[in-house]
Amino acid sequence: MIFCVPGPDQARNSHKGMKMGSIEMKPVALSPELSTEEAFGQILAANFQFMLEWAPIAYEGKDIEGVHQVRVALRRLRSAVVVFRKAIPRTISDPWGEEMRWAAGELGTARDLDVLISEGFAVMKDKIPLPEGEAKLLDIAKAKREQGYERVRAMFDSERYTAFREGFDQWLEQRGWYQADLEGVVREKMRASILRFAVKILGNRFGTVIGAGQDIGTLSTTELHQLRIECKKLRYATEFFTPLFNKKSMSDFNVHLKGLQGILGIMNDVTVTHHLMESLLDGVADHETLLYAGALVGWRSRQYQELRGNLGPAWATFVSAPAPWVLNR
């Protein structure tokens, strides 16, 4: 086996002695000489290992980076599956993508409440003169978050997760996508240069972002959400393929992309706050709590509008940034 895969009991104990938040993603050493399927395997292997290393911390629940990083790793894995669909048939890779989507979804409630508590409440602390309501709503949020972490632990302990973890590990080791009965044209795509494949993918994703962001000042909340998703897809692709291009040029491009994505991400967090309040306040009749929740939503809504004002400059900077994969050709 390629990986040391922790089981549920190991997940409870293997974090001991580990410095919280100390695990870093190891760069994937892609080179232009690799075939597309070889690069696919290396990208998946690196992100899967990253997920496994963070899983015990997510299970323990003492460091919010645990759930965050496992969720990021799962999303990156699923993004890689999607990125390589032009070369790896969907019938081969999509079943794994579905398991990744499910696992990431099971982490969603815990992550949303982690963000609300560590960022939303932290930013708003003592800004609204309703201390009793603030304390009560925070207690409700913490209780709901613990329920979210119970769901996280149930996911890690489930037979479905175990089957995914062990099955995917074996699939990677055996290069299960490179099957003996592949059609010649599919085999040819897999053997093609990763550099040419990456140039095409990055160009297509960049074009999709440009299309989604046209007239950015007039986009609706739904359209901005879609733009954020397309930016995230482009970001994952640039991170996958950075070693194939000029490192500084790719780094400069990603700085501009991250700037735009960061604003859209905070705006999305504000929008999520509205939905979270509906869940947190279900059955709550306490006047102080409801009053504070309304003030919190109002304050965050004002922040949303301020962020919209920053979108134009961030977008202009992004679209004017040179595309390194074009310069490389």
XYZ file of C-alpha atoms in Angstrom:
329
model
C 0.000 0.000 0.000
C 1.175 3.505 -0.769
C -0.412 5.190 2.236
C -0.679 4.545 5.936
C -4.435 4.883 6.268
C -5.765 5.545 9.807
C -8.817 3.659 10.978
C -11.376 5.137 13.408
C -9.353 4.234 16.532
C -6.175 5.618 14.997
C -8.060 8.747 14.006
C -8.862 9.332 17.665
C -5.270 8.943 18.818
C -2.783 9.638 16.019
C -3.033 13.417 16.454
C -1.332 13.205 19.849
C 1.997 14.991 19.869
C 1.165 16.670 16.573
C 1.413 20.430 16.433
C -2.006 21.754 15.498
C -2.099 23.471 12.135
C 1.437 22.276 11.292
C 0.647 20.044 8.299
C 1.477 21.591 4.950
C 0.602 20.482 1.458
C 3.698 19.062 -0.210
C 4.239 20.419 -3.745
C 3.426 17.988 -6.531
C 6.596 17.694 -8.607
C 4.997 17.693 -12.047
C 7.244 17.988 -15.072
C 6.404 18.583 -18.756
C 7.758 15.116 -19.563
C 4.937 13.410 -17.684
C 1.943 11.956 -19.448
C -1.514 13.220 -18.573
C -2.425 10.065 -16.648
C 0.846 10.125 -14.710
C 0.193 13.715 -13.636
C -3.377 12.779 -12.717
C -2.103 10.063 -10.400
C 0.472 12.298 -8.737
C -2.032 15.110 -8.078
C -4.570 12.716 -6.596
C -1.970 10.949 -4.459
C -0.627 14.185 -2.950
C -4.055 15.541 -2.063
C -5.284 12.215 -0.710
C -2.250 11.991 1.569
C -2.907 15.564 2.735
C -6.492 14.620 3.577
C -5.369 11.584 5.576
C -2.880 13.626 7.586
C -5.523 16.180 8.600
C -8.283 13.620 9.257
C -7.297 12.853 12.895
C -7.297 16.571 13.731
C -10.714 16.991 12.124
C -12.011 14.017 14.097
C -10.746 15.433 17.396
C -12.379 18.798 16.700
C -10.065 20.926 18.830
C -8.534 22.826 15.920
C -10.940 24.221 13.319
C -8.249 23.847 10.680
C -8.829 20.091 10.791
C -12.279 20.103 9.226
C -11.314 23.006 6.974
C -8.251 21.283 5.525
C -9.950 17.898 5.072
C -12.781 19.642 3.267
C -10.321 21.568 1.081
C -8.469 18.346 0.259
C -11.709 16.603 -0.697
C -12.714 19.515 -2.894
C -9.298 19.557 -4.541
C -9.537 15.828 -5.168
C -12.980 16.207 -6.697
C -11.773 19.179 -8.729
C -8.898 17.072 -10.087
C -11.368 14.387 -11.128
C -13.354 17.041 -13.017
C -10.261 18.729 -14.508
C -9.069 15.468 -16.042
C -12.425 14.388 -17.494
C -11.149 15.174 -20.982
C -8.573 12.420 -20.541
C -9.933 10.088 -17.858
C -13.415 8.733 -18.730
C -16.149 9.815 -16.338
C -17.332 6.244 -15.959
C -13.966 5.486 -14.335
C -13.487 8.540 -12.104
C -16.961 9.902 -11.322
C -17.855 7.248 -8.708
C -14.899 8.480 -6.625
C -15.944 12.073 -7.208
C -19.358 11.299 -5.786
C -17.825 9.852 -2.615
C -15.646 12.943 -2.246
C -18.700 15.183 -2.657
C -20.571 13.213 0.008
C -17.701 13.325 2.515
C -17.152 17.064 2.024
C -20.887 17.634 2.482
C -20.831 15.845 5.844
C -18.242 18.381 7.027
C -20.233 21.395 5.836
C -22.285 22.224 8.942
C -19.275 22.080 11.258
C -17.237 24.255 8.909
C -19.975 26.873 8.425
C -20.406 27.227 12.181
C -16.648 27.331 12.740
C -16.507 30.304 10.365
C -19.501 31.997 11.980
C -18.053 31.656 15.483
C -14.373 32.308 14.763
C -14.928 35.093 12.229
C -18.507 36.353 12.358
C -18.922 36.555 16.118
C -15.277 37.512 16.661
C -15.503 40.465 14.294
C -18.784 41.606 15.847
C -17.778 41.175 19.485
C -18.933 44.152 21.607
C -19.922 46.138 18.503
C -23.653 45.723 19.125
C -24.790 46.867 22.605
C -26.799 43.714 23.306
C -24.408 41.614 25.440
C -27.039 39.186 26.737
C -28.337 38.458 23.269
C -24.775 38.069 21.989
C -23.890 35.556 24.708
C -27.091 33.556 24.236
C -26.774 33.355 20.450
C -23.124 32.356 20.743
C -24.087 29.547 23.133
C -26.698 28.332 20.653
C -24.139 28.431 17.834
C -21.595 26.463 19.874
C -24.182 23.807 20.711
C -25.140 23.503 17.038
C -21.466 23.305 16.105
C -20.976 20.384 18.473
C -23.834 18.639 16.691
C -22.004 19.367 13.452
C -18.852 17.743 14.841
C -20.855 14.700 15.912
C -21.808 14.392 12.266
C -18.129 14.757 11.284
C -17.094 11.949 13.617
C -19.969 9.777 12.431
C -18.759 10.253 8.863
C -15.211 9.189 9.722
C -16.516 6.161 11.640
C -18.921 5.102 8.893
C -18.524 2.052 6.668
C -18.985 4.277 3.643
C -15.981 6.452 4.511
C -13.855 3.401 5.322
C -14.756 1.858 1.965
C -13.872 5.103 0.184
C -10.586 5.571 2.046
C -9.349 2.023 1.536
C -10.763 1.592 -1.958
C -9.363 4.874 -3.244
C -5.955 4.084 -1.767
C -5.913 0.781 -3.643
C -7.187 2.427 -6.829
C -4.305 4.911 -6.707
C -1.718 2.214 -6.072
C -2.966 0.092 -8.968
C -3.556 3.052 -11.318
C -7.126 1.856 -11.643
C -7.976 4.458 -14.277
C -5.527 2.874 -16.745
C -7.637 -0.155 -17.520
C -6.718 -2.904 -19.964
C -9.899 -2.575 -22.020
C -9.549 1.152 -22.737
C -10.279 2.267 -26.267
C -7.283 3.350 -28.300
C -8.341 6.994 -28.466
C -8.758 7.129 -24.676
C -5.377 5.508 -24.116
C -3.848 8.057 -26.482
C -5.323 10.953 -24.489
C -3.941 9.509 -21.271
C -0.475 9.173 -22.789
C -0.467 12.712 -24.216
C 1.751 15.465 -22.781
C 0.507 16.976 -19.531
C 1.846 20.371 -20.625
C -0.437 20.621 -23.649
C -3.341 19.344 -21.584
C -2.709 21.931 -18.850
C -2.489 24.834 -21.306
C -5.886 23.915 -22.737
C -7.554 23.413 -19.357
C -6.225 26.675 -17.901
C -7.269 28.613 -21.004
C -10.781 27.189 -20.863
C -11.212 27.862 -17.141
C -9.838 31.370 -17.434
C -12.298 32.054 -20.249
C -15.169 30.746 -18.127
C -14.235 33.118 -15.285
C -14.037 36.062 -17.674
C -17.465 35.216 -19.039
C -18.993 34.802 -15.588
C -17.602 38.137 -14.380
C -18.659 40.382 -17.231
C -20.430 43.506 -15.952
C -19.390 42.535 -12.450
C -20.927 45.650 -10.920
C -24.426 44.547 -11.927
C -24.237 40.844 -11.048
C -26.828 39.402 -8.693
C -25.954 37.521 -5.518
C -26.581 34.242 -7.347
C -24.336 35.294 -10.237
C -21.593 36.375 -7.842
C -21.832 33.003 -6.139
C -21.331 31.297 -9.499
C -18.370 33.570 -10.251
C -16.836 32.552 -6.916
C -17.220 28.873 -7.853
C -15.575 29.440 -11.247
C -12.713 31.344 -9.586
C -12.217 28.447 -7.204
C -12.098 25.984 -10.098
C -9.483 28.103 -11.859
C -7.510 28.439 -8.635
C -7.380 24.673 -8.120
C -6.255 24.174 -11.721
C -3.498 26.785 -11.443
C -2.266 25.175 -8.237
C -2.248 21.722 -9.847
C -0.264 22.885 -12.859
C 2.014 25.601 -11.433
C 5.177 23.405 -11.638
C 4.755 23.199 -15.419
C 5.137 26.949 -15.933
C 7.239 29.877 -14.788
C 6.922 29.832 -11.005
C 7.036 33.616 -10.503
C 4.544 34.314 -13.290
C 2.120 31.741 -11.900
C 2.593 33.132 -8.393
C 1.869 36.684 -9.579
C -1.254 35.516 -11.418
C -2.492 33.639 -8.363
C -2.029 36.701 -6.149
C -4.543 38.578 -8.317
C -6.870 35.578 -8.482
C -6.721 35.112 -4.695
C -7.513 38.791 -4.174
C -10.699 38.490 -6.202
C -11.587 35.109 -4.734
C -11.028 36.403 -1.201
C -13.587 39.174 -1.576
C -16.115 36.818 -3.142
C -15.466 34.293 -0.369
C -16.174 36.773 2.420
C -19.306 37.910 0.614
C -20.414 34.289 0.456
C -19.744 33.872 4.191
C -22.020 36.861 4.826
C -24.743 35.267 2.702
C -24.325 31.954 4.535
C -24.786 33.823 7.837
C -28.360 34.651 6.825
C -29.162 30.969 6.240
C -27.398 29.854 9.413
C -29.516 32.259 11.476
C -32.675 30.542 10.284
C -31.314 27.245 11.610
C -29.960 28.673 14.855
C -33.157 30.548 15.697
C -35.557 27.699 14.966
C -37.823 27.530 18.030
C -36.073 30.434 19.804
C -38.441 33.026 21.337
C -36.027 34.937 23.584
C -36.306 38.648 22.752
C -32.640 39.539 23.427
C -31.408 36.695 21.261
C -33.688 37.547 18.357
C -32.823 41.240 18.612
C -29.093 40.538 18.528
C -29.463 38.095 15.620
C -31.308 40.731 13.607
C -28.633 43.313 14.363
C -25.914 40.837 13.406
C -27.534 40.089 10.057
C -27.972 43.814 9.446
C -24.328 44.541 10.225
C -23.116 41.729 8.008
C -25.409 42.926 5.212
C -23.778 46.330 5.410
C -20.379 44.627 5.187
C -21.593 42.792 2.077
C -22.411 46.067 0.367
C -19.020 47.509 1.278
C -17.311 44.488 -0.219
C -19.269 44.920 -3.447
C -17.548 48.262 -3.789
C -14.157 46.510 -3.742
C -15.062 44.042 -6.457
C -14.566 46.404 -9.408
C -10.900 47.231 -8.666
C -10.105 43.596 -7.811
C -11.703 42.426 -11.045
C -9.830 45.012 -13.124
C -6.532 43.918 -11.594
C -7.297 40.265 -12.227
C -8.343 40.575 -15.879
C -5.244 42.643 -16.684
C -2.872 40.017 -15.243
C -0.852 38.110 -17.891
C -1.774 34.452 -18.291
C 1.475 32.496 -17.708
C 0.339 29.424 -19.630
C -0.077 31.589 -22.766
C 3.375 33.136 -22.341
C 4.826 29.644 -22.013
C 3.618 28.485 -25.418
